[in-house]
GROMACS .gro file of C-alpha atoms in nm:
model
  431
    1MET     CA    1   3.658   1.572   2.184
    2SER     CA    2   3.483   1.259   2.304
    3THR     CA    3   3.520   0.946   2.097
    4GLN     CA    4   3.200   0.788   2.226
    5ALA     CA    5   2.948   0.701   1.961
    6MET     CA    6   2.632   0.906   1.952
    7PRO     CA    7   2.303   0.718   1.924
    8ALA     CA    8   2.176   0.679   1.571
    9SER     CA    9   1.854   0.868   1.507
   10SER     CA   10   1.722   0.617   1.250
   11PRO     CA   11   1.825   0.317   1.038
   12LEU     CA   12   1.876   0.558   0.746
   13ALA     CA   13   2.118   0.769   0.952
   14THR     CA   14   2.311   0.457   1.049
   15VAL     CA   15   2.335   0.339   0.688
   16ILE     CA   16   2.470   0.680   0.583
   17ARG     CA   17   2.724   0.681   0.865
   18VAL     CA   18   2.862   0.336   0.792
   19THR     CA   19   2.869   0.371   0.411
   20SER     CA   20   3.033   0.716   0.407
   21GLY     CA   21   3.381   0.562   0.389
   22ASN     CA   22   3.271   0.344   0.098
   23PHE     CA   23   3.163   0.659  -0.082
   24LEU     CA   24   3.505   0.820  -0.035
   25GLU     CA   25   3.691   0.508  -0.147
   26MET     CA   26   3.496   0.467  -0.470
   27PHE     CA   27   3.498   0.841  -0.543
   28ASP     CA   28   3.878   0.828  -0.556
   29PHE     CA   29   3.894   0.495  -0.742
   30PHE     CA   30   3.662   0.617  -1.014
   31LEU     CA   31   3.858   0.939  -1.058
   32TYR     CA   32   4.176   0.737  -1.107
   33GLY     CA   33   4.008   0.532  -1.379
   34PHE     CA   34   3.852   0.826  -1.561
   35TYR     CA   35   4.163   1.045  -1.555
   36ALA     CA   36   4.393   0.753  -1.636
   37THR     CA   37   4.519   0.912  -1.959
   38TYR     CA   38   4.614   1.235  -1.776
   39ILE     CA   39   4.770   1.044  -1.486
   40ALA     CA   40   4.969   0.843  -1.741
   41SER     CA   41   5.118   1.154  -1.900
   42THR     CA   42   5.185   1.319  -1.561
   43PHE     CA   43   5.345   1.029  -1.373
   44PHE     CA   44   5.432   0.764  -1.635
   45PRO     CA   45   5.556   0.945  -1.949
   46SER     CA   46   5.714   0.698  -2.191
   47GLY     CA   47   5.659   0.835  -2.541
   48ASN     CA   48   5.421   0.544  -2.605
   49GLU     CA   49   5.054   0.607  -2.522
   50TYR     CA   50   4.969   0.237  -2.486
   51LEU     CA   51   5.267   0.172  -2.254
   52SER     CA   52   5.193   0.476  -2.037
   53LEU     CA   53   4.828   0.375  -2.004
   54MET     CA   54   4.925   0.019  -1.915
   55LEU     CA   55   5.166   0.144  -1.646
   56THR     CA   56   4.888   0.360  -1.505
   57PHE     CA   57   4.645   0.070  -1.488
   58VAL     CA   58   4.911  -0.163  -1.347
   59THR     CA   59   4.966   0.088  -1.066
   60PHE     CA   60   4.589   0.102  -1.019
   61GLY     CA   61   4.579  -0.277  -1.001
   62ALA     CA   62   4.880  -0.298  -0.767
   63GLY     CA   63   4.670  -0.150  -0.488
   64PHE     CA   64   4.442  -0.450  -0.512
   65LEU     CA   65   4.733  -0.684  -0.439
   66MET     CA   66   4.743  -0.530  -0.090
   67ARG     CA   67   4.378  -0.614  -0.026
   68PRO     CA   68   4.426  -0.975   0.093
   69LEU     CA   69   4.688  -0.855   0.342
   70GLY     CA   70   4.458  -0.579   0.464
   71ALA     CA   71   4.170  -0.829   0.481
   72VAL     CA   72   4.358  -1.061   0.717
   73ILE     CA   73   4.531  -0.800   0.936
   74LEU     CA   74   4.257  -0.537   0.957
   75GLY     CA   75   3.976  -0.794   0.933
   76SER     CA   76   4.104  -0.984   1.238
   77TYR     CA   77   4.142  -0.649   1.416
   78ILE     CA   78   3.776  -0.561   1.349
   79ASP     CA   79   3.656  -0.908   1.455
   80ARG     CA   80   3.848  -0.864   1.780
   81ILE     CA   81   3.800  -0.500   1.885
   82GLY     CA   82   3.469  -0.414   1.717
   83ARG     CA   83   3.308  -0.293   1.395
   84ARG     CA   84   3.295   0.075   1.487
   85LYS     CA   85   3.659   0.123   1.593
   86GLY     CA   86   3.785  -0.082   1.303
   87LEU     CA   87   3.597   0.123   1.045
   88ILE     CA   88   3.754   0.441   1.183
   89VAL     CA   89   4.104   0.289   1.148
   90THR     CA   90   4.041   0.183   0.786
   91LEU     CA   91   3.920   0.533   0.703
   92ALA     CA   92   4.240   0.689   0.844
   93ILE     CA   93   4.461   0.465   0.629
   94MET     CA   94   4.248   0.527   0.321
   95ALA     CA   95   4.268   0.903   0.375
   96CYS     CA   96   4.650   0.893   0.376
   97GLY     CA   97   4.654   0.727   0.034
   98THR     CA   98   4.399   0.972  -0.109
   99VAL     CA   99   4.593   1.278   0.006
  100LEU     CA  100   4.920   1.137  -0.127
  101ILE     CA  101   4.785   1.081  -0.480
  102ALA     CA  102   4.620   1.425  -0.490
  103PHE     CA  103   4.931   1.625  -0.400
  104VAL     CA  104   5.226   1.435  -0.552
  105PRO     CA  105   5.412   1.650  -0.811
  106GLY     CA  106   5.452   1.509  -1.162
  107TYR     CA  107   5.742   1.316  -1.314
  108ALA     CA  108   5.873   1.632  -1.478
  109THR     CA  109   5.918   1.790  -1.133
  110ILE     CA  110   6.052   1.514  -0.905
  111GLY     CA  111   6.142   1.237  -1.149
  112VAL     CA  112   6.102   0.872  -1.060
  113ALA     CA  113   5.986   0.961  -0.708
  114ALA     CA  114   5.653   1.069  -0.859
  115PRO     CA  115   5.533   0.727  -0.981
  116LEU     CA  116   5.675   0.563  -0.667
  117LEU     CA  117   5.474   0.795  -0.443
  118VAL     CA  118   5.160   0.737  -0.648
  119LEU     CA  119   5.220   0.364  -0.612
  120THR     CA  120   5.260   0.407  -0.235
  121GLY     CA  121   4.929   0.590  -0.220
  122ARG     CA  122   4.757   0.312  -0.413
  123LEU     CA  123   4.910   0.047  -0.183
  124LEU     CA  124   4.777   0.229   0.125
  125GLN     CA  125   4.434   0.258  -0.032
  126GLY     CA  126   4.440  -0.110  -0.124
  127PHE     CA  127   4.544  -0.216   0.227
  128SER     CA  128   4.253  -0.021   0.375
  129ALA     CA  129   4.002  -0.124   0.109
  130GLY     CA  130   4.085  -0.489   0.181
  131VAL     CA  131   3.855  -0.472   0.480
  132GLU     CA  132   3.641  -0.163   0.415
  133LEU     CA  133   3.379  -0.346   0.209
  134GLY     CA  134   3.376  -0.640   0.447
  135GLY     CA  135   3.352  -0.423   0.758
  136VAL     CA  136   3.067  -0.219   0.614
  137SER     CA  137   2.878  -0.522   0.482
  138VAL     CA  138   2.906  -0.711   0.810
  139TYR     CA  139   2.798  -0.404   1.006
  140LEU     CA  140   2.490  -0.362   0.785
  141SER     CA  141   2.402  -0.732   0.804
  142GLU     CA  142   2.426  -0.728   1.186
  143MET     CA  143   2.210  -0.417   1.227
  144ALA     CA  144   1.945  -0.524   0.974
  145PRO     CA  145   1.599  -0.629   1.098
  146PRO     CA  146   1.511  -0.998   1.044
  147GLY     CA  147   1.424  -1.075   0.684
  148GLN     CA  148   1.578  -0.754   0.548
  149LYS     CA  149   1.950  -0.832   0.536
  150GLY     CA  150   1.965  -0.831   0.158
  151PHE     CA  151   1.806  -0.488   0.138
  152TYR     CA  152   2.029  -0.335   0.407
  153VAL     CA  153   2.356  -0.488   0.286
  154SER     CA  154   2.282  -0.373  -0.070
  155TRP     CA  155   2.341  -0.014   0.044
  156GLN     CA  156   2.711  -0.093   0.077
  157SER     CA  157   2.728  -0.123  -0.301
  158ALA     CA  158   2.470   0.153  -0.355
  159SER     CA  159   2.693   0.401  -0.171
  160GLN     CA  160   2.965   0.327  -0.426
  161GLN     CA  161   2.725   0.412  -0.705
  162ALA     CA  162   2.650   0.746  -0.540
  163ALA     CA  163   3.024   0.811  -0.548
  164VAL     CA  164   3.043   0.719  -0.917
  165MET     CA  165   2.760   0.962  -0.994
  166ALA     CA  166   2.919   1.242  -0.788
  167ALA     CA  167   3.260   1.192  -0.951
  168ALA     CA  168   3.112   1.171  -1.301
  169ALA     CA  169   2.902   1.485  -1.247
  170LEU     CA  170   3.206   1.674  -1.117
  171GLY     CA  171   3.417   1.556  -1.410
  172TYR     CA  172   3.146   1.657  -1.657
  173LEU     CA  173   3.127   2.005  -1.502
  174LEU     CA  174   3.503   2.051  -1.524
  175ASN     CA  175   3.502   1.926  -1.882
  176GLN     CA  176   3.249   2.196  -1.968
  177GLN     CA  177   3.437   2.474  -1.788
  178LEU     CA  178   3.804   2.401  -1.861
  179ALA     CA  179   3.990   2.358  -2.189
  180PRO     CA  180   4.130   2.008  -2.257
  181GLY     CA  181   4.487   2.137  -2.225
  182VAL     CA  182   4.414   2.285  -1.883
  183ILE     CA  183   4.256   1.960  -1.764
  184GLY     CA  184   4.560   1.767  -1.884
  185ASP     CA  185   4.806   2.003  -1.713
  186TRP     CA  186   4.645   2.040  -1.369
  187GLY     CA  187   4.265   2.045  -1.390
  188TRP     CA  188   4.239   1.666  -1.342
  189ARG     CA  189   4.366   1.714  -0.985
  190ILE     CA  190   4.066   1.927  -0.882
  191PRO     CA  191   3.833   1.629  -0.820
  192PHE     CA  192   4.105   1.464  -0.610
  193PHE     CA  193   4.129   1.782  -0.401
  194VAL     CA  194   3.751   1.766  -0.356
  195GLY     CA  195   3.794   1.410  -0.232
  196CYS     CA  196   4.049   1.529   0.022
  197SER     CA  197   3.807   1.795   0.147
  198ILE     CA  198   3.547   1.523   0.209
  199ILE     CA  199   3.777   1.331   0.446
  200PRO     CA  200   3.714   1.539   0.765
  201ILE     CA  201   3.337   1.519   0.707
  202VAL     CA  202   3.350   1.141   0.675
  203PHE     CA  203   3.558   1.115   0.994
  204VAL     CA  204   3.296   1.313   1.188
  205ILE     CA  205   3.015   1.101   1.044
  206ARG     CA  206   3.182   0.768   1.111
  207ARG     CA  207   3.284   0.856   1.468
  208SER     CA  208   2.913   0.869   1.554
  209LEU     CA  209   2.860   0.500   1.476
  210GLN     CA  210   2.736   0.266   1.746
  211GLU     CA  211   2.870  -0.085   1.792
  212THR     CA  212   2.636  -0.355   1.663
  213GLU     CA  213   2.436  -0.554   1.919
  214ALA     CA  214   2.541  -0.879   1.752
  215PHE     CA  215   2.908  -0.802   1.814
  216LYS     CA  216   2.851  -0.688   2.174
  217ALA     CA  217   2.664  -1.013   2.245
  218ARG     CA  218   2.960  -1.228   2.140
  219LYS     CA  219   3.152  -1.382   2.430
  220HIS     CA  220   3.463  -1.485   2.239
  221ARG     CA  221   3.686  -1.247   2.043
  222PRO     CA  222   3.938  -1.450   1.839
  223ALA     CA  223   4.306  -1.365   1.849
  224PHE     CA  224   4.502  -1.324   1.527
  225ARG     CA  225   4.636  -1.681   1.543
  226GLU     CA  226   4.283  -1.817   1.582
  227VAL     CA  227   4.165  -1.610   1.286
  228VAL     CA  228   4.441  -1.746   1.063
  229GLY     CA  229   4.362  -2.098   1.180
  230SER     CA  230   3.995  -2.052   1.101
  231MET     CA  231   4.074  -1.923   0.752
  232VAL     CA  232   4.297  -2.224   0.686
  233ALA     CA  233   4.029  -2.461   0.816
  234ASN     CA  234   3.764  -2.290   0.599
  235TRP     CA  235   3.978  -2.247   0.289
  236ARG     CA  236   3.717  -2.412   0.064
  237LEU     CA  237   3.455  -2.165   0.184
  238VAL     CA  238   3.691  -1.873   0.121
  239LEU     CA  239   3.771  -2.007  -0.226
  240LEU     CA  240   3.404  -2.048  -0.316
  241GLY     CA  241   3.330  -1.702  -0.175
  242MET     CA  242   3.608  -1.561  -0.393
  243MET     CA  243   3.460  -1.731  -0.701
  244LEU     CA  244   3.119  -1.592  -0.612
  245VAL     CA  245   3.258  -1.238  -0.598
  246VAL     CA  246   3.458  -1.255  -0.922
  247MET     CA  247   3.148  -1.174  -1.129
  248THR     CA  248   3.064  -0.875  -0.909
  249THR     CA  249   3.409  -0.720  -0.901
  250VAL     CA  250   3.494  -0.775  -1.271
  251SER     CA  251   3.162  -0.639  -1.397
  252PHE     CA  252   3.172  -0.341  -1.159
  253TYR     CA  253   3.516  -0.224  -1.265
  254LEU     CA  254   3.431  -0.291  -1.629
  255ILE     CA  255   3.116  -0.074  -1.636
  256THR     CA  256   3.241   0.206  -1.408
  257VAL     CA  257   3.619   0.249  -1.374
  258TYR     CA  258   3.711   0.119  -1.722
  259ALA     CA  259   3.404   0.243  -1.911
  260PRO     CA  260   3.515   0.610  -1.945
  261THR     CA  261   3.854   0.504  -2.084
  262PHE     CA  262   3.681   0.254  -2.315
  263GLY     CA  263   3.449   0.527  -2.440
  264LYS     CA  264   3.728   0.776  -2.503
  265SER     CA  265   4.022   0.561  -2.617
  266VAL     CA  266   3.849   0.269  -2.790
  267LEU     CA  267   3.512   0.397  -2.911
  268LYS     CA  268   3.646   0.752  -2.972
  269LEU     CA  269   3.349   0.917  -2.803
  270SER     CA  270   3.395   1.254  -2.635
  271ALA     CA  271   3.497   1.281  -2.271
  272ALA     CA  272   3.164   1.448  -2.196
  273ASP     CA  273   2.969   1.158  -2.352
  274SER     CA  274   3.173   0.902  -2.160
  275LEU     CA  275   3.112   1.083  -1.831
  276LEU     CA  276   2.742   1.125  -1.898
  277ALA     CA  277   2.705   0.755  -1.978
  278THR     CA  278   2.894   0.661  -1.662
  279PHE     CA  279   2.669   0.887  -1.453
  280CYS     CA  280   2.368   0.704  -1.594
  281ILE     CA  281   2.529   0.369  -1.511
  282GLY     CA  282   2.583   0.479  -1.152
  283LEU     CA  283   2.220   0.588  -1.130
  284SER     CA  284   2.101   0.258  -1.278
  285ASN     CA  285   2.312   0.061  -1.030
  286PHE     CA  286   2.187   0.277  -0.743
  287ILE     CA  287   1.826   0.196  -0.831
  288TRP     CA  288   1.866  -0.176  -0.905
  289LEU     CA  289   2.091  -0.273  -0.612
  290PRO     CA  290   1.846  -0.220  -0.323
  291LEU     CA  291   1.555  -0.353  -0.531
  292MET     CA  292   1.739  -0.676  -0.602
  293GLY     CA  293   1.870  -0.698  -0.246
  294ALA     CA  294   1.511  -0.680  -0.124
  295LEU     CA  295   1.404  -0.935  -0.386
  296SER     CA  296   1.671  -1.175  -0.260
  297ASP     CA  297   1.515  -1.145   0.087
  298ARG     CA  298   1.184  -1.267  -0.057
  299ILE     CA  299   1.286  -1.542  -0.300
  300GLY     CA  300   1.629  -1.642  -0.171
  301ARG     CA  301   1.980  -1.570  -0.294
  302TRP     CA  302   2.043  -1.853  -0.538
  303PRO     CA  303   1.782  -1.773  -0.808
  304LEU     CA  304   1.937  -1.429  -0.863
  305LEU     CA  305   2.290  -1.570  -0.849
  306VAL     CA  306   2.213  -1.828  -1.118
  307VAL     CA  307   2.002  -1.617  -1.354
  308PHE     CA  308   2.240  -1.321  -1.349
  309THR     CA  309   2.548  -1.527  -1.419
  310VAL     CA  310   2.387  -1.714  -1.708
  311LEU     CA  311   2.275  -1.389  -1.876
  312PRO     CA  312   2.621  -1.222  -1.890
  313LEU     CA  313   2.776  -1.553  -1.989
  314LEU     CA  314   2.553  -1.548  -2.297
  315THR     CA  315   2.528  -1.175  -2.374
  316ALA     CA  316   2.834  -0.979  -2.251
  317HIS     CA  317   3.045  -1.010  -2.566
  318PRO     CA  318   2.757  -0.992  -2.818
  319VAL     CA  319   2.633  -0.667  -2.661
  320LEU     CA  320   2.978  -0.507  -2.677
  321ALA     CA  321   3.030  -0.636  -3.031
  322TRP     CA  322   2.703  -0.470  -3.134
  323LEU     CA  323   2.823  -0.145  -2.973
  324VAL     CA  324   3.158  -0.160  -3.153
  325ARG     CA  325   2.990  -0.223  -3.491
  326ASP     CA  326   2.756   0.075  -3.456
  327THR     CA  327   2.911   0.318  -3.210
  328THR     CA  328   2.694   0.604  -3.093
  329PHE     CA  329   2.639   0.762  -2.755
  330ALA     CA  330   2.287   0.616  -2.743
  331HIS     CA  331   2.417   0.266  -2.817
  332MET     CA  332   2.691   0.293  -2.555
  333LEU     CA  333   2.430   0.396  -2.302
  334GLU     CA  334   2.201   0.106  -2.397
  335ALA     CA  335   2.483  -0.149  -2.380
  336GLU     CA  336   2.612  -0.017  -2.049
  337LEU     CA  337   2.264  -0.011  -1.896
  338TRP     CA  338   2.216  -0.378  -1.985
  339LEU     CA  339   2.551  -0.466  -1.825
  340SER     CA  340   2.452  -0.251  -1.527
  341PHE     CA  341   2.124  -0.438  -1.482
  342MET     CA  342   2.303  -0.774  -1.478
  343TYR     CA  343   2.575  -0.652  -1.239
  344ALA     CA  344   2.336  -0.491  -0.990
  345SER     CA  345   2.093  -0.784  -0.993
  346TYR     CA  346   2.374  -1.027  -0.919
  347ASN     CA  347   2.542  -0.804  -0.663
  348GLY     CA  348   2.217  -0.748  -0.474
  349ALA     CA  349   2.225  -1.114  -0.373
  350THR     CA  350   2.600  -1.177  -0.369
  351VAL     CA  351   2.722  -0.943  -0.096
  352VAL     CA  352   2.463  -1.048   0.161
  353ALA     CA  353   2.520  -1.415   0.068
  354LEU     CA  354   2.889  -1.373   0.146
  355THR     CA  355   2.810  -1.241   0.496
  356GLU     CA  356   2.584  -1.542   0.556
  357ILE     CA  357   2.821  -1.821   0.455
  358MET     CA  358   3.113  -1.707   0.674
  359PRO     CA  359   3.152  -1.826   1.039
  360ALA     CA  360   3.020  -1.559   1.279
  361ASP     CA  361   3.337  -1.520   1.487
  362VAL     CA  362   3.553  -1.444   1.181
  363ARG     CA  363   3.280  -1.300   0.959
  364THR     CA  364   3.464  -0.977   0.875
  365VAL     CA  365   3.798  -1.134   0.792
  366GLY     CA  366   3.635  -1.423   0.602
  367PHE     CA  367   3.421  -1.190   0.391
  368SER     CA  368   3.710  -0.948   0.336
  369LEU     CA  369   3.958  -1.218   0.239
  370ALA     CA  370   3.724  -1.375  -0.017
  371TYR     CA  371   3.627  -1.036  -0.160
  372SER     CA  372   3.981  -0.900  -0.168
  373LEU     CA  373   4.122  -1.211  -0.335
  374ALA     CA  374   3.860  -1.182  -0.608
  375THR     CA  375   3.942  -0.815  -0.653
  376ALA     CA  376   4.320  -0.861  -0.638
  377ILE     CA  377   4.337  -1.151  -0.883
  378PHE     CA  378   4.054  -1.057  -1.119
  379GLY     CA  379   3.847  -0.741  -1.070
  380GLY     CA  380   4.116  -0.484  -0.994
  381PHE     CA  381   4.307  -0.573  -1.306
  382THR     CA  382   4.000  -0.551  -1.530
  383PRO     CA  383   4.122  -0.224  -1.694
  384VAL     CA  384   4.462  -0.385  -1.760
  385VAL     CA  385   4.315  -0.709  -1.892
  386SER     CA  386   4.060  -0.526  -2.107
  387THR     CA  387   4.328  -0.300  -2.259
  388TRP     CA  388   4.555  -0.601  -2.320
  389LEU     CA  389   4.279  -0.817  -2.471
  390ILE     CA  390   4.188  -0.546  -2.721
  391GLN     CA  391   4.555  -0.497  -2.811
  392VAL     CA  392   4.639  -0.866  -2.869
  393THR     CA  393   4.313  -0.978  -3.031
  394GLY     CA  394   4.226  -0.667  -3.230
  395ASP     CA  395   3.869  -0.717  -3.107
  396LYS     CA  396   3.738  -0.401  -2.943
  397ALA     CA  397   3.460  -0.604  -2.780
  398ALA     CA  398   3.709  -0.843  -2.615
  399PRO     CA  399   3.636  -0.715  -2.259
  400GLY     CA  400   3.304  -0.900  -2.298
  401TYR     CA  401   3.495  -1.230  -2.290
  402TRP     CA  402   3.648  -1.127  -1.957
  403MET     CA  403   3.306  -1.055  -1.809
  404ALA     CA  404   3.169  -1.385  -1.942
  405ALA     CA  405   3.456  -1.577  -1.782
  406ALA     CA  406   3.383  -1.403  -1.452
  407ALA     CA  407   3.017  -1.500  -1.483
  408ALA     CA  408   3.117  -1.865  -1.531
  409CYS     CA  409   3.310  -1.851  -1.200
  410GLY     CA  410   3.011  -1.703  -1.021
  411LEU     CA  411   2.773  -1.962  -1.165
  412ALA     CA  412   2.994  -2.252  -1.058
  413ALA     CA  413   3.030  -2.113  -0.704
  414ALA     CA  414   2.656  -2.050  -0.667
  415LEU     CA  415   2.566  -2.401  -0.776
  416ILE     CA  416   2.819  -2.556  -0.537
  417LEU     CA  417   2.730  -2.336  -0.238
  418TYR     CA  418   2.353  -2.351  -0.270
  419ARG     CA  419   2.306  -2.691  -0.439
  420PRO     CA  420   1.951  -2.620  -0.559
  421TRP     CA  421   1.900  -2.980  -0.665
  422ARG     CA  422   1.888  -3.078  -0.295
  423GLY     CA  423   1.547  -2.927  -0.238
  424ALA     CA  424   1.365  -2.621  -0.117
  425ARG     CA  425   1.582  -2.555   0.187
  426ALA     CA  426   1.888  -2.510  -0.033
  427ARG     CA  427   1.702  -2.240  -0.221
  428SER     CA  428   1.722  -2.001   0.073
  429GLN     CA  429   2.039  -2.100   0.260
  430PRO     CA  430   2.383  -2.227   0.151
  431GLN     CA  431   2.480  -2.578   0.256
   0.00000   0.00000   0.00000
């Protein structure tokens, strides 16, 4: 079979092709978060529910520690050999991790090898994901028509929301058809098997990508040593980019991956209610992301970055405290939709801003390193931190403090990067 890219029939077809891997990645990540209690009992039995759940979330977070490594190694590879070929490589690595997690027998069958294999699968996924978001975002920014980068790049995050909705809908269907004991024994694996069946389709779709004109026009392709040198020289930019992303990655994992566990284990809502609320959050994000990406094209990035870090800084904990005081499905949905609106509005400007502030010759690795550091240090461990905060403080709304702290990081980075007090020009482009 030929490996040459087929011409894209339309911008929509190209967006679908490039974001298909994003869909697969988030589909699997969300499943891990939702079925955390079943994964804990299957692979990390300890006789202590809190300890087993913490081990499960630590394993989930461990994959994020591989992201910076994947960002530098795979990011430099993509900046050297091309966006299209690199995105195919990242998909292959991601697929290996997905298959491994889906088919590993439980602790009762193969003992300690079970959690070690699950950890290996998460590390492979993390290594791949370290550059997946960056590769997709850079591809979308380079193919976007002038003045529409925010709108086009927003579909990177929107594709993740489609995955959240698909996974939540599948989980809800299984919850209606299978008894809780069956789901706990083996039924939780069915969605992971579905994810594995998607892999060949995504490969076919992604192989049809074309290389971006912006990359083909570049005369210089930096070697790995040059890439590392550029990252060292631009360490302040990478650090500020990481701070900018902290708000996005913490709030995303809080309202999607951790939300079902929060609903079931903390608020004591049913699994069906938690899944239904999460589906609605995915739909809300899917709607708001492209709208706010387009808005950032019209008014600039910094107004959205500032407004939607100040709002969660002031409201994240109070909203969750209100939910904890009067817990109902309707109130959980209202609280989550408010958090969703703030996340999507901020993210619509953040991701495209990150592609704009990085040097063109190392755009993929610069974006990926900043994003993966934020995810590895902060966002990926949001389920662990949230579980720990509730345990040590006794405050069920404590995850709101974590989101507020992330918002403070984003606000500081936005003010430093865009320096709005320097005049109108700073309102549209970073200094």
